Coordinates of C-alpha atoms (C1' of nucleotides) in Angstrom, one line a residue:
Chain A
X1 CA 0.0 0.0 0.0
X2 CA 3.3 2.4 -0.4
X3 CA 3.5 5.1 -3.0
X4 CA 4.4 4.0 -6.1
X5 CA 6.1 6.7 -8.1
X6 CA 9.7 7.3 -8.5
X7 CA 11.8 9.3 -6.1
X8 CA 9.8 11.7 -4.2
X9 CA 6.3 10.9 -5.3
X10 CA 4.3 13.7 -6.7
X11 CA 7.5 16.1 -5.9
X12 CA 7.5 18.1 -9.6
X13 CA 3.4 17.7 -9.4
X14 CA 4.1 19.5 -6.3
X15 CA 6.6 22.2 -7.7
X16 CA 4.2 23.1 -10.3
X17 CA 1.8 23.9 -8.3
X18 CA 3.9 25.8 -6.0
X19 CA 5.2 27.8 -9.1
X20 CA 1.7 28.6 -10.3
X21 CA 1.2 29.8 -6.4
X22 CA 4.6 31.7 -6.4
X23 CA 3.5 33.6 -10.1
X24 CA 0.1 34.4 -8.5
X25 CA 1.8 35.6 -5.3
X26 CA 4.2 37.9 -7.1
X27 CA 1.1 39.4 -8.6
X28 CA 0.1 37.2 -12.2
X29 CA -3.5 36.8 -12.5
X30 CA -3.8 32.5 -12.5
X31 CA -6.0 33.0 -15.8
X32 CA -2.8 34.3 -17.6
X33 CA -0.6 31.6 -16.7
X34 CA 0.4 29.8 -19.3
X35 CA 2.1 26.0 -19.3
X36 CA 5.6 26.9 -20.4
X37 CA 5.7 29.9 -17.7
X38 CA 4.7 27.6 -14.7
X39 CA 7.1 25.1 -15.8
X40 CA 9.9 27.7 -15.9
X41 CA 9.0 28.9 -12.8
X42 CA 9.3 25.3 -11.8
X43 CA 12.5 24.2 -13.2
X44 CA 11.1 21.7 -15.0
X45 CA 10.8 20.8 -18.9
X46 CA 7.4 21.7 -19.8
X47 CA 6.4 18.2 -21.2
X48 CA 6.5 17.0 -17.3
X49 CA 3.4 19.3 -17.1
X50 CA 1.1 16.6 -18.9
X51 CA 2.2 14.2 -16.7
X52 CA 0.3 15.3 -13.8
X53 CA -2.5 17.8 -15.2
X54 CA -4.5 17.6 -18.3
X55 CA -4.4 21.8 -18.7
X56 CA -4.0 24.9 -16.2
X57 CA -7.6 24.6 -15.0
X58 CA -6.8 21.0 -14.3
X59 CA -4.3 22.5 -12.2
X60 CA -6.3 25.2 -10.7
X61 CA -8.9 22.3 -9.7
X62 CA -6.1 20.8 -7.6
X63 CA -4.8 23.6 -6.1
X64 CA -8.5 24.3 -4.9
X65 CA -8.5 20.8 -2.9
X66 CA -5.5 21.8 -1.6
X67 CA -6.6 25.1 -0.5
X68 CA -9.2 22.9 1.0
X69 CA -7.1 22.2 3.3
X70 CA -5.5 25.5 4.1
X71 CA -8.9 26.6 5.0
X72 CA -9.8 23.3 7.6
X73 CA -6.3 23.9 9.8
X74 CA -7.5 27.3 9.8
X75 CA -10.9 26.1 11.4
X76 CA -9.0 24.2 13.5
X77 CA -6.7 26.5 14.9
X78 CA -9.9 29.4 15.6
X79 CA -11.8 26.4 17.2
X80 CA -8.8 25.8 19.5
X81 CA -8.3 29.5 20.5
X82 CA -11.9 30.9 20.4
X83 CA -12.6 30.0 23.8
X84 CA -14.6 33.3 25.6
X85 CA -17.8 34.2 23.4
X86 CA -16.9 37.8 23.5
X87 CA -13.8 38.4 21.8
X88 CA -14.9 35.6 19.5
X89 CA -14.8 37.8 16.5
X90 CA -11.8 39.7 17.2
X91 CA -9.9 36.6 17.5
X92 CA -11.5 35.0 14.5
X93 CA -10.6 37.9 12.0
X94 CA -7.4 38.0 13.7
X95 CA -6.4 34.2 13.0
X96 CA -7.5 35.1 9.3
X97 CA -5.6 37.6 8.5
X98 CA -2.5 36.0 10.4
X99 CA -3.5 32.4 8.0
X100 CA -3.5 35.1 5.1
X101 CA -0.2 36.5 5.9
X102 CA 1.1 32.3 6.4
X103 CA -0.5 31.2 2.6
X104 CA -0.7 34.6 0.8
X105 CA -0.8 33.2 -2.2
X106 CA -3.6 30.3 -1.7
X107 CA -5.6 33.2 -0.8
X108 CA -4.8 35.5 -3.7
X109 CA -5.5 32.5 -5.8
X110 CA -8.8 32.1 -4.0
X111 CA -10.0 35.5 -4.5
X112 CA -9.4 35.3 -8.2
X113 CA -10.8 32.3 -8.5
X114 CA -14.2 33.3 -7.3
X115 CA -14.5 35.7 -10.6
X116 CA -12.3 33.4 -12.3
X117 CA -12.6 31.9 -15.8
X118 CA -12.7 28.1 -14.9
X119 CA -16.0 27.7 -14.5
X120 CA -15.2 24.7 -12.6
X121 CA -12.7 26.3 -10.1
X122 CA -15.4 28.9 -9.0
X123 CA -17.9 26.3 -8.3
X124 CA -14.9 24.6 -6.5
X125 CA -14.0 27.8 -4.3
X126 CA -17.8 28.5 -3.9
X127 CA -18.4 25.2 -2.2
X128 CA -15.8 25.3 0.1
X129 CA -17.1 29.1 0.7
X130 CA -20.6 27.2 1.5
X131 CA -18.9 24.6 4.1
X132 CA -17.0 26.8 5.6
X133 CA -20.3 28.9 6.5
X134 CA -21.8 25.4 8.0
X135 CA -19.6 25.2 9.8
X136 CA -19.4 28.1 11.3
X137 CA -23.2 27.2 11.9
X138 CA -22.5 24.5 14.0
X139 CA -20.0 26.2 16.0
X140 CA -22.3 28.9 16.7
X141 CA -25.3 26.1 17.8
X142 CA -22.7 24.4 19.7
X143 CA -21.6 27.7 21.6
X144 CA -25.5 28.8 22.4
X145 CA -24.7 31.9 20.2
X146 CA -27.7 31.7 18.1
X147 CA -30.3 29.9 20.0
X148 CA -33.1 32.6 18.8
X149 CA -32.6 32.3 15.1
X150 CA -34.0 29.7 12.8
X151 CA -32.0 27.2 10.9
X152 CA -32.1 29.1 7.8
X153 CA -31.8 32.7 9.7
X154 CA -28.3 31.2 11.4
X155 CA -27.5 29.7 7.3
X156 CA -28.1 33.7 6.1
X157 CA -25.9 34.9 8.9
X158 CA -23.0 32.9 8.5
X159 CA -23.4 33.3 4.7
X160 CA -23.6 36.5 5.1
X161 CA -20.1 36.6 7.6
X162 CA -18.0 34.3 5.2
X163 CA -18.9 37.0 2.2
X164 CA -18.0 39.5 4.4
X165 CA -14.3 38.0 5.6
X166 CA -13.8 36.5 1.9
X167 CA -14.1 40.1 0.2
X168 CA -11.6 41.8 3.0
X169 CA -9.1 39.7 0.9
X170 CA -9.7 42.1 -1.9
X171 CA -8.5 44.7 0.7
X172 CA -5.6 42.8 1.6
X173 CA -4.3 42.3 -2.3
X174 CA -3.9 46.0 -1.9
X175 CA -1.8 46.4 0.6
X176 CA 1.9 45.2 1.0
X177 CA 2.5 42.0 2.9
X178 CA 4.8 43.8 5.7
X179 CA 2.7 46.9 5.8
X180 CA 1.3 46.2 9.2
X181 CA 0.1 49.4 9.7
X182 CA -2.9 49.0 7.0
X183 CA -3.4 45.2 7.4
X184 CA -4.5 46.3 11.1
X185 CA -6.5 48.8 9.5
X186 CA -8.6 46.2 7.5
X187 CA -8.4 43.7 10.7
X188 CA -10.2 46.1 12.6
X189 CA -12.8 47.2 9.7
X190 CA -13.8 43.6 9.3
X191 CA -14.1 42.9 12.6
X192 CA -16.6 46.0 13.2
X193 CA -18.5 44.7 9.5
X194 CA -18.8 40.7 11.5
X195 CA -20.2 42.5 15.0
X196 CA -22.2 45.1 12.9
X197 CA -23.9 41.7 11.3
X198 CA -23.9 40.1 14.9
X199 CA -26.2 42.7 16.2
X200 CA -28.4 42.2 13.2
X201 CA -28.8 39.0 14.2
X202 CA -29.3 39.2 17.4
X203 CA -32.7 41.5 16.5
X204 CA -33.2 39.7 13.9
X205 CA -37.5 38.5 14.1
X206 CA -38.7 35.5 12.3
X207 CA -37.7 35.0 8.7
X208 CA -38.1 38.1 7.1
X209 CA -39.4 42.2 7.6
X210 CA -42.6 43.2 8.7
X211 CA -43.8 44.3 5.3
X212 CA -41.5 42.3 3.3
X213 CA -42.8 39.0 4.3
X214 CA -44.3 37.0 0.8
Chain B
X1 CA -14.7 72.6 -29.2
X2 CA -16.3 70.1 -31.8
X3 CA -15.2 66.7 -31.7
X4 CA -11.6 66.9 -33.8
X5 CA -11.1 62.9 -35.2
X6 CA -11.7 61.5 -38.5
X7 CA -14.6 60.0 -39.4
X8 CA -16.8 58.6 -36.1
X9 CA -14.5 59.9 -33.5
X10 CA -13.4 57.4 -31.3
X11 CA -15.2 54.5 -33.3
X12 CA -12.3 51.9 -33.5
X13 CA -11.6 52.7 -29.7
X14 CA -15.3 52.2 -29.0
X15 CA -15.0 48.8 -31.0
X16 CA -11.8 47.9 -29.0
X17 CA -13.4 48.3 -25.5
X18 CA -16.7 46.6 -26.8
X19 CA -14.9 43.6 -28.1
X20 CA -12.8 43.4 -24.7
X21 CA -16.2 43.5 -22.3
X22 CA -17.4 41.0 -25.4
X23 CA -14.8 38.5 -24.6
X24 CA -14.9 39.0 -21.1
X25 CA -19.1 38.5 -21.2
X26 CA -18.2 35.0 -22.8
X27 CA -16.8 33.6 -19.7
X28 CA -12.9 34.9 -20.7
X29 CA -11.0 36.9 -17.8
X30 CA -9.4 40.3 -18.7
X31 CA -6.3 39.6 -17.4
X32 CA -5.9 36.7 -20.5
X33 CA -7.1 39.0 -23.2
X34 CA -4.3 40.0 -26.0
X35 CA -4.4 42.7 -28.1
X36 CA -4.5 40.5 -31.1
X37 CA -7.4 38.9 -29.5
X38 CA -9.1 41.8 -28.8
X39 CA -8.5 43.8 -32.1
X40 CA -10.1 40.4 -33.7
X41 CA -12.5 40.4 -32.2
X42 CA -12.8 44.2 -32.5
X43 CA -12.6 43.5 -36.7
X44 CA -9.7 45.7 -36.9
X45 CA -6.1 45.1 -37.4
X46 CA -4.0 44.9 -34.5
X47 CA -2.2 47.8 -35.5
X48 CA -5.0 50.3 -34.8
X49 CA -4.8 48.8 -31.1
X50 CA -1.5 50.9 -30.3
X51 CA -3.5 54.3 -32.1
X52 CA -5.6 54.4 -28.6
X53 CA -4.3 52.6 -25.9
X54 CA -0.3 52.0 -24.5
X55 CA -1.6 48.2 -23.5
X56 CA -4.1 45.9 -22.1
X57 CA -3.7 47.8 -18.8
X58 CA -4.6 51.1 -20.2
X59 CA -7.7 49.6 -22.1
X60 CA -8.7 48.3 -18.2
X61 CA -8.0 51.8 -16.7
X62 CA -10.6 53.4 -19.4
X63 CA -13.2 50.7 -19.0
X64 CA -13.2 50.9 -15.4
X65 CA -14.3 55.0 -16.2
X66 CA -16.7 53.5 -18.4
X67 CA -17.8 51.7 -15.5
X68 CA -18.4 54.8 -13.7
X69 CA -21.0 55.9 -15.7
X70 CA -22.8 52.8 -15.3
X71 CA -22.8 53.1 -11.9
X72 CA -23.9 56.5 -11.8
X73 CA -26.8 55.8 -14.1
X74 CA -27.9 53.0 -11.9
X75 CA -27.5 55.3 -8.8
X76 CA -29.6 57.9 -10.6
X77 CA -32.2 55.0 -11.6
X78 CA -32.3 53.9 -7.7
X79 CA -32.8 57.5 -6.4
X80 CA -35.7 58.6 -9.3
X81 CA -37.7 54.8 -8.0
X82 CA -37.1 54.3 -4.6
X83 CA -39.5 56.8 -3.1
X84 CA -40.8 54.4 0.1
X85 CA -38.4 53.6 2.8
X86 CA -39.9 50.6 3.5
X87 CA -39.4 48.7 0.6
X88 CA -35.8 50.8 0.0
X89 CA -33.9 47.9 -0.3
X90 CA -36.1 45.5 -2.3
X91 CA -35.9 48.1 -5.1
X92 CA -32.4 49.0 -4.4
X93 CA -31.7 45.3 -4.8
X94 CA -33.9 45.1 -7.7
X95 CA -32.4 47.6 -10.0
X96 CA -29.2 46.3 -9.5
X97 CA -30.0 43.2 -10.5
X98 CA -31.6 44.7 -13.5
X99 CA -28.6 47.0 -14.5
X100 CA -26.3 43.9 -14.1
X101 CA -28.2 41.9 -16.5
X102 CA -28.5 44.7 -18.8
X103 CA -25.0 45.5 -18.7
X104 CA -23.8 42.1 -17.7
X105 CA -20.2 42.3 -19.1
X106 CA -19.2 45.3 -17.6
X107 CA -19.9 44.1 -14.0
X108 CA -18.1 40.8 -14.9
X109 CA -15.3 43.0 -15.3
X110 CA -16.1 44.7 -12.3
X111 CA -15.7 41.5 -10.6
X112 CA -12.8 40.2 -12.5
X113 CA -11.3 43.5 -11.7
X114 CA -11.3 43.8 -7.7
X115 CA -8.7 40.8 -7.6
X116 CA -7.1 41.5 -11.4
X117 CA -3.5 41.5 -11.8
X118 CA -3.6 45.6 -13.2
X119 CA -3.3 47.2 -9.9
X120 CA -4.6 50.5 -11.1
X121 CA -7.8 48.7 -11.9
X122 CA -7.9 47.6 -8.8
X123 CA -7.4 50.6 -7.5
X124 CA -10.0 52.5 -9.9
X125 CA -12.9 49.9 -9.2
X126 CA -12.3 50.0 -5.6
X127 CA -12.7 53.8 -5.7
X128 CA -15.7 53.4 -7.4
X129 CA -17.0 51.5 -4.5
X130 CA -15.9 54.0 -2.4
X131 CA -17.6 56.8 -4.0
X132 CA -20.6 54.5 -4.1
X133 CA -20.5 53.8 -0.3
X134 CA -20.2 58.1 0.2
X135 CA -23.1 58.6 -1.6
X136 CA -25.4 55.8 -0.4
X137 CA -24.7 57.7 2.9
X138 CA -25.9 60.9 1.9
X139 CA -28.9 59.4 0.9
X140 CA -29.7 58.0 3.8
X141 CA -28.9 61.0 5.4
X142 CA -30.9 62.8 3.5
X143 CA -33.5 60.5 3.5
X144 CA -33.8 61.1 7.2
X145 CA -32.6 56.9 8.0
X146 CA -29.7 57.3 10.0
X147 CA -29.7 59.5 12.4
X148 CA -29.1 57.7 15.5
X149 CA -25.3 56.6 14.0
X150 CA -22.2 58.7 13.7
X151 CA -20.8 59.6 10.7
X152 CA -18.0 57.1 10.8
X153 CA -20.9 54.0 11.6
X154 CA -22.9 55.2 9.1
X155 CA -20.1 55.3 6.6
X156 CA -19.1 51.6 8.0
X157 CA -22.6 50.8 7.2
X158 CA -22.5 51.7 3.9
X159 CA -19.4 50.1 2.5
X160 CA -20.4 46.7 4.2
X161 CA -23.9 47.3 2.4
X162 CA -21.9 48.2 -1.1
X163 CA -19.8 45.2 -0.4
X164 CA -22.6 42.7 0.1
X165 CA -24.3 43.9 -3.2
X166 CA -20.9 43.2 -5.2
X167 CA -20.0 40.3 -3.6
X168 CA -23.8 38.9 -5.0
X169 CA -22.3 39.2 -8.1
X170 CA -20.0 36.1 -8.0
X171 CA -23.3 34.5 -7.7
X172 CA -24.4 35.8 -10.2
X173 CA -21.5 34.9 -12.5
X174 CA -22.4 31.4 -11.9
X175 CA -25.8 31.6 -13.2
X176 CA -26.6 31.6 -16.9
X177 CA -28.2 35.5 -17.6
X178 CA -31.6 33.9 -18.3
X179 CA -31.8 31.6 -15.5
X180 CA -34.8 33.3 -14.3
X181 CA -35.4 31.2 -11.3
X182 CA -31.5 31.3 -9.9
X183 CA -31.5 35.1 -10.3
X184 CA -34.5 35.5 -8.3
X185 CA -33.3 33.7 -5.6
X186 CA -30.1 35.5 -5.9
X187 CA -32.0 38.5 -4.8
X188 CA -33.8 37.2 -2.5
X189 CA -30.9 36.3 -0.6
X190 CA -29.4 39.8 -1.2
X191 CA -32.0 41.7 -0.2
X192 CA -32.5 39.5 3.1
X193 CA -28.6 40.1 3.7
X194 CA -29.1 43.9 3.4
X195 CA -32.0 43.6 5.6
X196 CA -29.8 42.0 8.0
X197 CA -27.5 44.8 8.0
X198 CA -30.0 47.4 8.9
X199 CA -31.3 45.7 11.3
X200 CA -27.4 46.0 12.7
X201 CA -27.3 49.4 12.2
X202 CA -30.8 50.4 13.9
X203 CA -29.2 48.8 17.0
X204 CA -26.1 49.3 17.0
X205 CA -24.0 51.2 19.9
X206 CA -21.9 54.2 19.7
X207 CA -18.5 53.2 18.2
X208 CA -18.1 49.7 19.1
X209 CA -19.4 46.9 21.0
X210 CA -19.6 46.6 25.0
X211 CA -16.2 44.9 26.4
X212 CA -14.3 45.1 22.7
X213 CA -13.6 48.8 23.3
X214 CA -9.9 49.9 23.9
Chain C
dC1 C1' -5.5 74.8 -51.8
dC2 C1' -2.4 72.6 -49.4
dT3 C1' -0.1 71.1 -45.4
dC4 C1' -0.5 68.7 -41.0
dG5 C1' -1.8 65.6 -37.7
dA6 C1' -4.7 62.0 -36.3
dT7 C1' -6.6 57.6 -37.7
dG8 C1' -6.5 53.3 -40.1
dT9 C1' -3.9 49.5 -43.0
dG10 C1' -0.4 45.8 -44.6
dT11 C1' 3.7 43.6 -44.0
dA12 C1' 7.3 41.8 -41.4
dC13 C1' 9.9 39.6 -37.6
dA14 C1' 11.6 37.5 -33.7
dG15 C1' 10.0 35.3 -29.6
dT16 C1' 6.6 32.4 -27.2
dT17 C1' 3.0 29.3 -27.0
dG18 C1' 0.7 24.5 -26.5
dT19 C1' 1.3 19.9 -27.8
dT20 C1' 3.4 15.7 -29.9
dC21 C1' 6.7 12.1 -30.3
dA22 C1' 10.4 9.0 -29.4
dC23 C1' 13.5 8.3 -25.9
dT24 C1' 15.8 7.4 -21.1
dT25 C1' 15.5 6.2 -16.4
dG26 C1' 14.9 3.8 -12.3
dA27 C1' 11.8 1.8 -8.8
dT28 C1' 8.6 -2.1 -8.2
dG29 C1' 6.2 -6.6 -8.2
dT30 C1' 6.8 -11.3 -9.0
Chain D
dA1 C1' 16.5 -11.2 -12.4
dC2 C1' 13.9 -9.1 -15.3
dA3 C1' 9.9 -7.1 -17.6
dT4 C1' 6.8 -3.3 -16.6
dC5 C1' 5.4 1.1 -16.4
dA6 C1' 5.0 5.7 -14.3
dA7 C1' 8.0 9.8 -14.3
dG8 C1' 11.2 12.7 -16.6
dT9 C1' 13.8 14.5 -21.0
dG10 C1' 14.9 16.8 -25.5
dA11 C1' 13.9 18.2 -30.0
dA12 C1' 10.6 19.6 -33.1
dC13 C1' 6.5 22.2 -35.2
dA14 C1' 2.9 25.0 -36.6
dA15 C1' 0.3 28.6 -34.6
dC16 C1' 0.1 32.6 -32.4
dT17 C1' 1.9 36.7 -29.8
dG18 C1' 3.5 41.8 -29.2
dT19 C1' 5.5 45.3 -31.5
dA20 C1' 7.8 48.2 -35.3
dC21 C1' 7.8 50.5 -39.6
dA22 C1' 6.3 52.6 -43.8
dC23 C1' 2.4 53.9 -46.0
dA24 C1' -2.6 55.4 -47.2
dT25 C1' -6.5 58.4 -46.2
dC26 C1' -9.0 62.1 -44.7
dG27 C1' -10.7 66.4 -41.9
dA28 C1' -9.6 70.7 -40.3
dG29 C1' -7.0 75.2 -40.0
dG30 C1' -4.2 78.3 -42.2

DNA sequence: CCTCGATGTGTACAGTTGTTCACTTGATGT
DNA sequence: ACATCAAGTGAACAACTGTACACATCGAGG
């Protein structure tokens, strides 16, 4: 049940997509990659490319599952330090943004690839947008945070926070990586936008405005 | 102070811009357009590309005015219809919705745009959010619904509202433009999440929330 | 009327692109 | 021990790319 490739397994599948990574962190748009440039960047011959992806959206497919996983240790590590229900959205933003400054360029690559032109990758970063939000559901059911609001109230509010946390990214892609100053700035903005939408919900009546109901 | 070109003036750079938002409305990201691409699809020869624009970059940069005026025409749309307060942001929501179908490649590029690889497009759309933001606050100023908040929550308001709104349209990018059904719950959703945002703001506290201060 | 400057065209070229093909290599299962 | 087969290489090709240059056309201002 080993691996079964040759020498490292999967390690030029692996430098590719660290070179597509590397060309979007250094400011390329993924869309206007091309095969022979993410090879270069690799230091590989560009026929190794075929080996492992049919075309750059194949590629963009697996980086998604991989930024699949980015996203889950970053669930896990705001699980493990969100402990008081008060500062719980100060300390959520601020494990974001410090998992933004970690994997920069997943999360470039994920904020393209929401407007992206792989029709596939959208859908891909979409539905990990989607469980992310669920789960952030259950946590807040778990933590007595939401006991007021219906299920699909508590589904519209975390939608609604994920949006909110996702587009401060396209805050982030203006600012330099080591200017702290404004990456505090937009910490703090975002974290008023998630308590703004807290208080909604927290007055939020049953599904829907008087007036706007049906 | 007529016009001073030959013929239509500014027709080939008209055609240039159209075919670029063309390409881009068929699924293809700005940032992988060429010139020769464009000026194809354009019907001119790539030659005449250089007569109005330095590069790909510039083209973005004049679009992104064009997109201005979209946006302004939509603002003035929203102000002229939404007379009731109550149903303020059904309509709002509405007539966005509309003006993104009708004009359903230039907020593609809108989207494409916030996370492009042109930083001064970047730049320009996010300014046009701004300006957006500002002026959704003077109307609601104006309109006599927000007067309990300081200037800087109303503002904060504001831009979280404008960046709801544009968010929805990376939902919208996945839905085919005459998906009747999908767009309508699209709105739906939007409107609810706006809804959820005033309701925030009608309760919200003076500059920040109880124990998160200083 | 005639020059001038802005707009559009045709040709050309060197560099890059995606993709194919025949080849080497070395670990693995039996 | 040896055949197998996934992983990597190099050379090749036709298609396409951005850009430059010389030229044609036409409107406007003198």
């Amino acid at each position: 049940m080993a691996e079964h490739k040759r020498r490292k397994p999967g390690e030029t599948r692996d430098k590719l997509m660290g070179a597509a990574l590397e060309l979007v962190g250094k400011g390329r748009h993924f869309a206007s990659l091309g095969i022979r440039e993410v090879t270069r960047q690799a230091g590989v011959v560009p026929t190794s490319f075929y080996r492992h992806f049919r075309n750059m959206d194949d590629l963009g497919l697996q980086l998604v599952d991989e930024l699949g996983l980015v996203l889950r240790r970053m669930m896990r590590e705001a699980r493990a330090n969100v402990l008081q229900a008060e500062r719980l959205m100060e300390e959520s933003v601020a494990i974001f943004i410090s998992h933004v400054q970690q994997n920069r360029s997943f999360f470039l690559f994920m904020a393209q690839g929401l407007a992206g032109e792989s029709r596939a990758v959208q859908e891909g970063i979409r539905s990990e947008l989607r469980f992310f939000a669920s789960e952030l559901g259950n946590d807040l059911r778990r933590l007595r945070l939401a006991e007021h609001l219906s299920d699909s109230d508590l589904e519209l509010t975390c939608d609604l926070v994920v949006r909110t946390v996702a587009f401060s990214l396209t805050d982030l892609i203006g600012v330099s990586p080591d200017d702290d100053y404004q990456i505090e700035q937009v910490r703090k903005r975002t974290t008023r936008f998630l308590q703004l939408i807290f208080v909604g919900a927290a007055h939020w009546k049953v599904s829907g405005q008087p007036g706007s109901a049906r």
